[in-house]
PDB file of C-alpha atoms in Angstrom:
ATOM      1  CA  MET A   1      -0.250  -0.020  -0.329  1.00  0.00           C
ATOM      2  CA  ASN A   2       1.450   3.493  -0.677  1.00  0.00           C
ATOM      3  CA  CYS A   3       2.889   5.091   2.388  1.00  0.00           C
ATOM      4  CA  LEU A   4       0.727   8.086   2.105  1.00  0.00           C
ATOM      5  CA  GLU A   5      -2.673   6.053   2.012  1.00  0.00           C
ATOM      6  CA  LYS A   6      -2.249   4.790   5.377  1.00  0.00           C
ATOM      7  CA  TYR A   7      -2.095   7.917   6.681  1.00  0.00           C
ATOM      8  CA  ARG A   8      -4.889   9.078   4.616  1.00  0.00           C
ATOM      9  CA  SER A   9      -6.554   5.595   6.076  1.00  0.00           C
ATOM     10  CA  LYS A  10      -5.413   7.151   9.804  1.00  0.00           C
ATOM     11  CA  LEU A  11      -6.599  10.712   9.133  1.00  0.00           C
ATOM     12  CA  ILE A  12      -9.815  10.252   7.488  1.00  0.00           C
ATOM     13  CA  ARG A  13     -11.097   7.662  10.167  1.00  0.00           C
ATOM     14  CA  GLU A  14      -9.953   9.746  13.305  1.00  0.00           C
ATOM     15  CA  ILE A  15     -11.690  13.061  11.342  1.00  0.00           C
ATOM     16  CA  ASN A  16     -15.206  11.071  11.134  1.00  0.00           C
ATOM     17  CA  ASN A  17     -14.701   9.518  14.699  1.00  0.00           C
ATOM     18  CA  ASP A  18     -14.354  13.284  16.257  1.00  0.00           C
ATOM     19  CA  LEU A  19     -16.888  14.628  13.395  1.00  0.00           C
ATOM     20  CA  ARG A  20     -19.383  11.633  14.870  1.00  0.00           C
ATOM     21  CA  VAL A  21     -19.118  13.459  18.554  1.00  0.00           C
ATOM     22  CA  ILE A  22     -19.536  16.828  17.325  1.00  0.00           C
ATOM     23  CA  LEU A  23     -23.043  15.162  15.485  1.00  0.00           C
ATOM     24  CA  ALA A  24     -23.928  13.521  18.772  1.00  0.00           C
ATOM     25  CA  LYS A  25     -23.049  15.951  20.940  1.00  0.00           C
ATOM     26  CA  SER A  26     -25.021  18.711  18.712  1.00  0.00           C
ATOM     27  CA  GLU A  27     -28.529  16.865  19.173  1.00  0.00           C
ATOM     28  CA  GLN A  28     -28.166  17.934  23.265  1.00  0.00           C
ATOM     29  CA  GLY A  29     -29.414  21.345  22.408  1.00  0.00           C
ATOM     30  CA  PRO A  30     -26.828  24.790  21.954  1.00  0.00           C
ATOM     31  CA  ALA A  31     -26.624  24.836  25.914  1.00  0.00           C
ATOM     32  CA  GLN A  32     -24.757  21.681  26.069  1.00  0.00           C
ATOM     33  CA  TRP A  33     -21.389  22.842  23.773  1.00  0.00           C
ATOM     34  CA  LEU A  34     -20.491  25.129  26.320  1.00  0.00           C
ATOM     35  CA  GLU A  35     -19.475  22.974  28.707  1.00  0.00           C
ATOM     36  CA  GLN A  36     -15.935  23.139  29.031  1.00  0.00           C
ATOM     37  CA  GLY A  37     -14.512  19.375  28.795  1.00  0.00           C
ATOM     38  CA  PRO A  38     -13.628  17.134  25.434  1.00  0.00           C
ATOM     39  CA  GLU A  39     -16.469  18.375  23.246  1.00  0.00           C
ATOM     40  CA  GLN A  40     -13.894  21.716  22.969  1.00  0.00           C
ATOM     41  CA  ASP A  41     -10.545  19.614  22.156  1.00  0.00           C
ATOM     42  CA  THR A  42     -12.911  17.239  19.779  1.00  0.00           C
ATOM     43  CA  VAL A  43     -13.477  20.424  17.805  1.00  0.00           C
ATOM     44  CA  HIS A  44     -10.282  21.254  17.952  1.00  0.00           C
ATOM     45  CA  ASN A  45      -9.003  18.299  17.055  1.00  0.00           C
ATOM     46  CA  PHE A  46     -11.676  17.703  14.143  1.00  0.00           C
ATOM     47  CA  ARG A  47      -9.946  20.996  12.710  1.00  0.00           C
ATOM     48  CA  ILE A  48      -6.646  19.860  13.012  1.00  0.00           C
ATOM     49  CA  GLY A  49      -7.833  17.271  11.045  1.00  0.00           C
ATOM     50  CA  VAL A  50      -9.008  18.513   8.426  1.00  0.00           C
ATOM     51  CA  LYS A  51      -5.916  21.101   7.998  1.00  0.00           C
ATOM     52  CA  ARG A  52      -3.850  18.028   7.793  1.00  0.00           C
ATOM     53  CA  LEU A  53      -6.169  16.494   5.091  1.00  0.00           C
ATOM     54  CA  THR A  54      -6.040  19.843   3.049  1.00  0.00           C
ATOM     55  CA  ALA A  55      -2.179  19.584   2.788  1.00  0.00           C
ATOM     56  CA  LEU A  56      -2.327  15.961   1.999  1.00  0.00           C
ATOM     57  CA  TYR A  57      -4.613  16.872  -1.150  1.00  0.00           C
ATOM     58  CA  CYS A  58      -2.769  20.236  -1.761  1.00  0.00           C
ATOM     59  CA  PHE A  59       0.530  18.704  -1.961  1.00  0.00           C
ATOM     60  CA  LEU A  60      -0.490  15.570  -4.300  1.00  0.00           C
ATOM     61  CA  ASN A  61      -2.376  17.908  -6.109  1.00  0.00           C
ATOM     62  CA  GLU A  62       1.109  19.531  -6.482  1.00  0.00           C
ATOM     63  CA  ILE A  63       2.129  16.725  -8.451  1.00  0.00           C
ATOM     64  CA  ASN A  64      -0.578  16.388 -10.424  1.00  0.00           C
ATOM     65  CA  ASP A  65      -3.094  19.234 -10.974  1.00  0.00           C
ATOM     66  CA  ALA A  66      -5.469  16.746 -12.274  1.00  0.00           C
ATOM     67  CA  LEU A  67      -6.719  15.665  -9.180  1.00  0.00           C
ATOM     68  CA  LYS A  68      -8.000  19.066  -8.860  1.00  0.00           C
ATOM     69  CA  ALA A  69      -8.081  19.456  -5.121  1.00  0.00           C
ATOM     70  CA  LYS A  70     -10.173  22.378  -4.468  1.00  0.00           C
ATOM     71  CA  LYS A  71     -12.952  20.392  -6.166  1.00  0.00           C
ATOM     72  CA  ILE A  72     -12.765  17.041  -3.936  1.00  0.00           C
ATOM     73  CA  LEU A  73     -12.840  19.330  -0.882  1.00  0.00           C
ATOM     74  CA  LYS A  74     -15.849  22.040  -1.779  1.00  0.00           C
ATOM     75  CA  PRO A  75     -18.899  19.456  -0.522  1.00  0.00           C
ATOM     76  CA  TYR A  76     -16.970  20.044   2.550  1.00  0.00           C
ATOM     77  CA  ARG A  77     -16.667  23.476   2.787  1.00  0.00           C
ATOM     78  CA  SER A  78     -19.757  24.807   4.458  1.00  0.00           C
ATOM     79  CA  LEU A  79     -19.639  22.391   7.413  1.00  0.00           C
ATOM     80  CA  PHE A  80     -15.464  23.587   7.802  1.00  0.00           C
ATOM     81  CA  LYS A  81     -16.548  27.073   7.876  1.00  0.00           C
ATOM     82  CA  PHE A  82     -19.738  26.157  10.658  1.00  0.00           C
ATOM     83  CA  ILE A  83     -17.024  24.224  12.866  1.00  0.00           C
ATOM     84  CA  GLY A  84     -14.813  26.808  12.757  1.00  0.00           C
ATOM     85  CA  SER A  85     -17.103  29.358  13.742  1.00  0.00           C
ATOM     86  CA  ILE A  86     -17.867  27.575  16.739  1.00  0.00           C
ATOM     87  CA  ARG A  87     -13.737  27.051  17.322  1.00  0.00           C
ATOM     88  CA  ASP A  88     -13.132  30.890  16.880  1.00  0.00           C
ATOM     89  CA  GLY A  89     -15.797  31.507  20.399  1.00  0.00           C
ATOM     90  CA  HIS A  90     -14.114  29.136  21.620  1.00  0.00           C
ATOM     91  CA  ILE A  91     -10.943  30.867  21.523  1.00  0.00           C
ATOM     92  CA  ALA A  92     -12.016  34.049  22.281  1.00  0.00           C
ATOM     93  CA  VAL A  93     -13.768  32.987  24.943  1.00  0.00           C
ATOM     94  CA  HIS A  94     -10.322  31.540  26.559  1.00  0.00           C
ATOM     95  CA  LEU A  95      -8.291  34.927  25.483  1.00  0.00           C
ATOM     96  CA  VAL A  96     -10.819  37.160  27.381  1.00  0.00           C
ATOM     97  CA  GLN A  97     -11.163  34.833  30.776  1.00  0.00           C
ATOM     98  CA  ASN A  98      -6.720  35.016  30.578  1.00  0.00           C
ATOM     99  CA  LEU A  99      -7.410  38.977  30.114  1.00  0.00           C
ATOM    100  CA  ALA A 100      -9.460  38.749  33.675  1.00  0.00           C
ATOM    101  CA  ASP A 101      -7.043  35.781  35.586  1.00  0.00           C
ATOM    102  CA  VAL A 102      -4.181  38.059  35.112  1.00  0.00           C
ATOM    103  CA  ASN A 103      -5.525  40.883  36.611  1.00  0.00           C
ATOM    104  CA  LEU A 104      -4.866  43.833  34.512  1.00  0.00           C
ATOM    105  CA  ALA A 105      -5.918  46.672  35.947  1.00  0.00           C
ATOM    106  CA  GLU A 106      -7.505  47.634  32.311  1.00  0.00           C
ATOM    107  CA  VAL A 107      -9.625  44.828  32.759  1.00  0.00           C
ATOM    108  CA  ASN A 108     -12.715  44.706  34.975  1.00  0.00           C
ATOM    109  CA  LEU A 109     -13.761  41.424  35.899  1.00  0.00           C
ATOM    110  CA  GLU A 110     -17.895  42.117  35.515  1.00  0.00           C
ATOM    111  CA  GLU A 111     -17.026  43.219  32.157  1.00  0.00           C
ATOM    112  CA  SER A 112     -14.774  40.493  31.104  1.00  0.00           C
ATOM    113  CA  LYS A 113     -17.818  38.248  32.214  1.00  0.00           C
ATOM    114  CA  ILE A 114     -20.223  40.271  30.222  1.00  0.00           C
ATOM    115  CA  LEU A 115     -18.115  39.782  27.323  1.00  0.00           C
ATOM    116  CA  VAL A 116     -17.628  36.128  27.848  1.00  0.00           C
ATOM    117  CA  ARG A 117     -21.771  35.849  28.398  1.00  0.00           C
ATOM    118  CA  ALA A 118     -22.293  37.695  25.255  1.00  0.00           C
ATOM    119  CA  ILE A 119     -19.784  35.348  23.124  1.00  0.00           C
ATOM    120  CA  ARG A 120     -21.470  32.372  24.303  1.00  0.00           C
ATOM    121  CA  VAL A 121     -24.776  33.735  23.048  1.00  0.00           C
ATOM    122  CA  ARG A 122     -22.658  33.982  19.761  1.00  0.00           C
ATOM    123  CA  ILE A 123     -21.134  30.482  19.889  1.00  0.00           C
ATOM    124  CA  ARG A 124     -25.134  29.225  20.769  1.00  0.00           C
ATOM    125  CA  LYS A 125     -26.030  31.222  17.276  1.00  0.00           C
ATOM    126  CA  ASP A 126     -23.253  29.227  15.720  1.00  0.00           C
ATOM    127  CA  TYR A 127     -24.295  25.716  16.841  1.00  0.00           C
ATOM    128  CA  ARG A 128     -27.538  26.518  15.575  1.00  0.00           C
ATOM    129  CA  LEU A 129     -26.665  27.140  12.107  1.00  0.00           C
ATOM    130  CA  PHE A 130     -24.664  24.106  12.664  1.00  0.00           C
ATOM    131  CA  GLN A 131     -27.407  21.881  13.267  1.00  0.00           C
ATOM    132  CA  LYS A 132     -29.519  23.444  10.648  1.00  0.00           C
ATOM    133  CA  TYR A 133     -26.714  22.618   8.159  1.00  0.00           C
ATOM    134  CA  VAL A 134     -26.522  19.247   9.492  1.00  0.00           C
ATOM    135  CA  GLN A 135     -30.339  18.589   9.231  1.00  0.00           C
ATOM    136  CA  SER A 136     -30.283  19.749   5.444  1.00  0.00           C
ATOM    137  CA  ASN A 137     -27.724  16.731   4.521  1.00  0.00           C
ATOM    138  CA  ALA A 138     -28.553  13.575   4.939  1.00  0.00           C
ATOM    139  CA  ARG A 139     -25.138  12.220   5.562  1.00  0.00           C
ATOM    140  CA  VAL A 140     -22.931  14.027   7.223  1.00  0.00           C
ATOM    141  CA  SER A 141     -19.191  12.392   6.744  1.00  0.00           C
ATOM    142  CA  ILE A 142     -15.736  12.998   5.110  1.00  0.00           C
ATOM    143  CA  ARG A 143     -15.185  10.859   1.810  1.00  0.00           C
ATOM    144  CA  MET A 144     -12.260  11.644   0.438  1.00  0.00           C
ATOM    145  CA  PRO A 145     -10.564   9.528  -2.948  1.00  0.00           C
ATOM    146  CA  THR A 146      -7.657   7.299  -1.748  1.00  0.00           C
ATOM    147  CA  VAL A 147      -4.188   8.492  -3.175  1.00  0.00           C
ATOM    148  CA  ARG A 148      -3.749   5.734  -5.360  1.00  0.00           C
ATOM    149  CA  SER A 149      -6.465   6.398  -7.268  1.00  0.00           C
ATOM    150  CA  ALA A 150      -4.970   9.750  -8.324  1.00  0.00           C
ATOM    151  CA  GLY A 151      -2.465   8.213 -10.324  1.00  0.00           C
ATOM    152  CA  ILE A 152       0.358   9.009  -8.798  1.00  0.00           C
ATOM    153  CA  SER A 153       3.152   6.375  -7.807  1.00  0.00           C
ATOM    154  CA  GLU A 154       4.700   5.866  -4.604  1.00  0.00           C
ATOM    155  CA  ARG A 155       8.191   6.646  -6.713  1.00  0.00           C
ATOM    156  CA  ALA A 156       7.007  10.256  -7.796  1.00  0.00           C
ATOM    157  CA  ILE A 157       5.720  11.412  -4.441  1.00  0.00           C
ATOM    158  CA  LEU A 158       8.980  10.310  -2.821  1.00  0.00           C
ATOM    159  CA  ARG A 159      10.663  12.474  -5.467  1.00  0.00           C
ATOM    160  CA  TYR A 160       8.335  15.330  -5.562  1.00  0.00           C
ATOM    161  CA  LYS A 161       8.552  15.945  -1.503  1.00  0.00           C
ATOM    162  CA  ARG A 162      11.568  17.938  -1.790  1.00  0.00           C
ATOM    163  CA  ILE A 163      10.539  20.387  -4.211  1.00  0.00           C
ATOM    164  CA  VAL A 164       6.918  20.699  -3.024  1.00  0.00           C
ATOM    165  CA  LEU A 165       8.268  21.543   0.231  1.00  0.00           C
ATOM    166  CA  ASP A 166      10.860  23.995  -0.637  1.00  0.00           C
ATOM    167  CA  ASP A 167       8.590  25.466  -2.976  1.00  0.00           C
ATOM    168  CA  LEU A 168       6.178  26.290   0.475  1.00  0.00           C
ATOM    169  CA  LEU A 169       9.696  27.256   1.835  1.00  0.00           C
ATOM    170  CA  VAL A 170      10.395  30.071  -0.515  1.00  0.00           C
ATOM    171  CA  GLN A 171       6.927  31.530  -0.146  1.00  0.00           C
ATOM    172  CA  ILE A 172       6.828  31.125   3.802  1.00  0.00           C
ATOM    173  CA  LEU A 173      10.401  33.011   3.744  1.00  0.00           C
ATOM    174  CA  ARG A 174       9.488  35.889   1.292  1.00  0.00           C
ATOM    175  CA  THR A 175       9.547  39.434   2.805  1.00  0.00           C
ATOM    176  CA  GLU A 176       6.750  41.028   3.612  1.00  0.00           C
ATOM    177  CA  GLY A 177       6.468  45.033   3.771  1.00  0.00           C
ATOM    178  CA  PRO A 178       4.915  47.542   6.788  1.00  0.00           C
ATOM    179  CA  MET A 179       3.218  44.675   8.920  1.00  0.00           C
ATOM    180  CA  ASN A 180       0.119  47.537   9.924  1.00  0.00           C
ATOM    181  CA  THR A 181      -1.382  47.885   6.596  1.00  0.00           C
ATOM    182  CA  GLU A 182      -4.388  45.529   5.356  1.00  0.00           C
ATOM    183  CA  MET A 183      -2.902  44.134   2.700  1.00  0.00           C
ATOM    184  CA  ASN A 184       0.235  42.952   4.238  1.00  0.00           C
ATOM    185  CA  MET A 185      -2.081  41.442   7.433  1.00  0.00           C
ATOM    186  CA  ASN A 186      -3.612  39.556   4.690  1.00  0.00           C
ATOM    187  CA  LYS A 187      -0.153  38.098   3.452  1.00  0.00           C
ATOM    188  CA  TRP A 188       0.742  37.385   7.202  1.00  0.00           C
ATOM    189  CA  HIS A 189      -2.342  35.685   8.031  1.00  0.00           C
ATOM    190  CA  LYS A 190      -1.593  33.397   4.148  1.00  0.00           C
ATOM    191  CA  LYS A 191       2.104  33.012   5.291  1.00  0.00           C
ATOM    192  CA  ARG A 192       0.410  31.361   8.508  1.00  0.00           C
ATOM    193  CA  ILE A 193      -1.002  28.860   6.039  1.00  0.00           C
ATOM    194  CA  LEU A 194       1.035  28.004   4.159  1.00  0.00           C
ATOM    195  CA  LEU A 195       3.500  27.019   7.647  1.00  0.00           C
ATOM    196  CA  LYS A 196       0.818  24.709   8.806  1.00  0.00           C
ATOM    197  CA  ARG A 197       0.499  22.759   5.347  1.00  0.00           C
ATOM    198  CA  TYR A 198       4.404  22.615   5.390  1.00  0.00           C
ATOM    199  CA  HIS A 199       3.910  20.984   9.002  1.00  0.00           C
ATOM    200  CA  HIS A 200       1.270  18.839   7.736  1.00  0.00           C
ATOM    201  CA  THR A 201       2.989  18.041   4.812  1.00  0.00           C
ATOM    202  CA  LEU A 202       5.899  16.824   6.691  1.00  0.00           C
ATOM    203  CA  ASP A 203       3.764  14.754   9.080  1.00  0.00           C
ATOM    204  CA  ALA A 204       1.946  13.228   6.412  1.00  0.00           C
ATOM    205  CA  PHE A 205       5.000  10.916   5.190  1.00  0.00           C
ATOM    206  CA  ARG A 206       5.961   9.490   8.725  1.00  0.00           C
ATOM    207  CA  PHE A 207       4.732   6.543   7.354  1.00  0.00           C
ATOM    208  CA  CYS A 208       7.199   6.458   4.454  1.00  0.00           C
ATOM    209  CA  PRO A 209      10.023   4.396   4.802  1.00  0.00           C
ATOM    210  CA  ARG A 210      13.721   6.527   5.719  1.00  0.00           C
ATOM    211  CA  HIS A 211      11.758   9.682   4.914  1.00  0.00           C
ATOM    212  CA  LYS A 212      11.364  11.008   8.834  1.00  0.00           C
ATOM    213  CA  SER A 213      11.205  14.526   9.673  1.00  0.00           C
ATOM    214  CA  ASP A 214      13.758  16.732   9.995  1.00  0.00           C
ATOM    215  CA  GLU A 215      13.627  17.503  14.059  1.00  0.00           C
ATOM    216  CA  ASP A 216      14.746  20.397  13.904  1.00  0.00           C
ATOM    217  CA  GLU A 217      13.610  22.176  10.290  1.00  0.00           C
ATOM    218  CA  LEU A 218       9.955  20.831  12.444  1.00  0.00           C
ATOM    219  CA  LYS A 219      11.061  22.797  15.214  1.00  0.00           C
ATOM    220  CA  GLN A 220      11.652  26.001  13.911  1.00  0.00           C
ATOM    221  CA  ILE A 221       8.580  25.451  11.406  1.00  0.00           C
ATOM    222  CA  LYS A 222       6.686  25.044  14.922  1.00  0.00           C
ATOM    223  CA  ILE A 223       7.620  28.089  16.419  1.00  0.00           C
ATOM    224  CA  LEU A 224       6.761  30.497  13.998  1.00  0.00           C
ATOM    225  CA  GLU A 225       3.319  28.691  13.346  1.00  0.00           C
ATOM    226  CA  GLN A 226       2.890  29.012  17.141  1.00  0.00           C
ATOM    227  CA  LEU A 227       4.085  33.183  17.349  1.00  0.00           C
ATOM    228  CA  LEU A 228       1.442  33.411  13.869  1.00  0.00           C
ATOM    229  CA  GLY A 229      -1.353  31.063  14.792  1.00  0.00           C
ATOM    230  CA  ASP A 230      -1.825  33.498  18.887  1.00  0.00           C
ATOM    231  CA  TRP A 231      -1.539  36.649  16.649  1.00  0.00           C
ATOM    232  CA  HIS A 232      -4.380  35.051  14.089  1.00  0.00           C
ATOM    233  CA  ASP A 233      -6.044  34.413  17.529  1.00  0.00           C
ATOM    234  CA  ARG A 234      -6.284  38.137  18.738  1.00  0.00           C
ATOM    235  CA  VAL A 235      -7.365  39.467  15.087  1.00  0.00           C
ATOM    236  CA  VAL A 236     -10.203  36.987  14.753  1.00  0.00           C
ATOM    237  CA  THR A 237     -11.320  37.631  18.870  1.00  0.00           C
ATOM    238  CA  ILE A 238     -11.231  41.364  17.996  1.00  0.00           C
ATOM    239  CA  GLN A 239     -13.384  41.348  15.353  1.00  0.00           C
ATOM    240  CA  LEU A 240     -15.543  39.198  17.263  1.00  0.00           C
ATOM    241  CA  LEU A 241     -15.929  41.636  19.750  1.00  0.00           C
ATOM    242  CA  GLN A 242     -16.116  44.438  17.296  1.00  0.00           C
ATOM    243  CA  SER A 243     -18.802  43.094  16.327  1.00  0.00           C
ATOM    244  CA  PHE A 244     -21.079  43.304  19.633  1.00  0.00           C
ATOM    245  CA  GLN A 245     -23.111  47.072  19.373  1.00  0.00           C
ATOM    246  CA  GLY A 246     -23.613  48.476  22.781  1.00  0.00           C
ATOM    247  CA  LEU A 247     -21.033  46.726  24.261  1.00  0.00           C
ATOM    248  CA  GLU A 248     -18.536  49.316  23.448  1.00  0.00           C
ATOM    249  CA  ALA A 249     -17.520  50.245  27.353  1.00  0.00           C
ATOM    250  CA  GLN A 250     -16.651  46.959  28.041  1.00  0.00           C
ATOM    251  CA  THR A 251     -15.354  45.741  24.326  1.00  0.00           C
ATOM    252  CA  GLY A 252     -12.798  49.091  24.468  1.00  0.00           C
ATOM    253  CA  PRO A 253     -10.391  47.818  27.120  1.00  0.00           C
ATOM    254  CA  THR A 254     -10.171  44.374  25.855  1.00  0.00           C
ATOM    255  CA  ILE A 255     -10.000  45.057  22.168  1.00  0.00           C
ATOM    256  CA  ALA A 256      -6.925  47.765  23.221  1.00  0.00           C
ATOM    257  CA  ILE A 257      -4.523  44.899  24.946  1.00  0.00           C
ATOM    258  CA  MET A 258      -5.613  42.896  22.510  1.00  0.00           C
ATOM    259  CA  LYS A 259      -4.119  44.961  19.872  1.00  0.00           C
ATOM    260  CA  LYS A 260      -1.114  45.189  21.635  1.00  0.00           C
ATOM    261  CA  GLN A 261      -0.493  41.947  22.122  1.00  0.00           C
ATOM    262  CA  HIS A 262      -1.089  41.037  18.126  1.00  0.00           C
ATOM    263  CA  ARG A 263       1.731  43.559  17.369  1.00  0.00           C
ATOM    264  CA  LEU A 264       4.092  42.128  19.702  1.00  0.00           C
ATOM    265  CA  LEU A 265       3.210  38.605  18.078  1.00  0.00           C
ATOM    266  CA  LEU A 266       3.667  39.351  14.793  1.00  0.00           C
ATOM    267  CA  GLY A 267       6.950  41.690  15.674  1.00  0.00           C
ATOM    268  CA  ALA A 268       7.976  39.021  17.062  1.00  0.00           C
ATOM    269  CA  ALA A 269       6.830  36.311  14.146  1.00  0.00           C
ATOM    270  CA  LYS A 270       8.706  38.527  11.611  1.00  0.00           C
ATOM    271  CA  ILE A 271      11.863  38.576  13.344  1.00  0.00           C
ATOM    272  CA  TYR A 272      11.953  34.936  14.085  1.00  0.00           C
ATOM    273  CA  LEU A 273      11.006  34.836  10.093  1.00  0.00           C
ATOM    274  CA  ARG A 274      14.066  36.813   9.270  1.00  0.00           C
ATOM    275  CA  ASP A 275      16.490  34.622  11.442  1.00  0.00           C
ATOM    276  CA  LEU A 276      15.237  31.774   9.505  1.00  0.00           C
ATOM    277  CA  ARG A 277      15.810  33.301   6.364  1.00  0.00           C
ATOM    278  CA  LEU A 278      18.978  34.178   7.191  1.00  0.00           C
ATOM    279  CA  ASN A 279      19.937  29.877   8.437  1.00  0.00           C
ATOM    280  CA  LYS A 280      18.438  29.030   5.347  1.00  0.00           C
ATOM    281  CA  GLU A 281      20.789  31.341   3.208  1.00  0.00           C
ATOM    282  CA  THR A 282      23.865  30.483   4.717  1.00  0.00           C
TER     283      THR A 282
END
């Protein structure tokens, strides 16, 4: 069996197992979704699985563009979007609560509780939209074509591994302009996605003999990925808080702190990216 087919089969099983847990929980009503516990972890794990799956098919598409990876993933786009919105709400609750927990002078504990309640209301709304989507689809599960059906030999896959990764790395290490412009913020967001794709492509080869991941390379990628991930979490949470009409007094201090944090995180990412680029050049 193709070494990547073992990875794909395992990934599909895990994703659908997580999806079954999410679907079963949704039948208990939106209030049940707001409990802290393994259900939130399941939503998180599902999203990670989807990103790994996307990285795998994008990699295969680079070798054979007749695969049309975007078309394969398109039927699940709405499902990924709904669950992604729920996960964004979970992250927002976590970030807002953390600011209150560290007793920052700018953050009022009671106002933080008001924000958390507002976010939870939004999460309930996202769950209801998710439930409607599920009810309108007779069968909700992830089904993807096998690696073998893509018509790519294992030899070709192993040969193209480094070529595809090097192309991703060139895009990741590309210099960007000033960080505070909307255009370049979007570029940093795309860079974050490319980092995840690079990381998950490396992970995909763990079932392939003599193709173990370079741990030093993976460590460097993960650090930069974490910085940009933490930055993006704050960007998304700020956008969510800004959407709450009538809560400007409560959201103002929290947004101000998160803007400082996301500037620092993006600045650190830019420095780390520069050092990573210099290391690759030497």
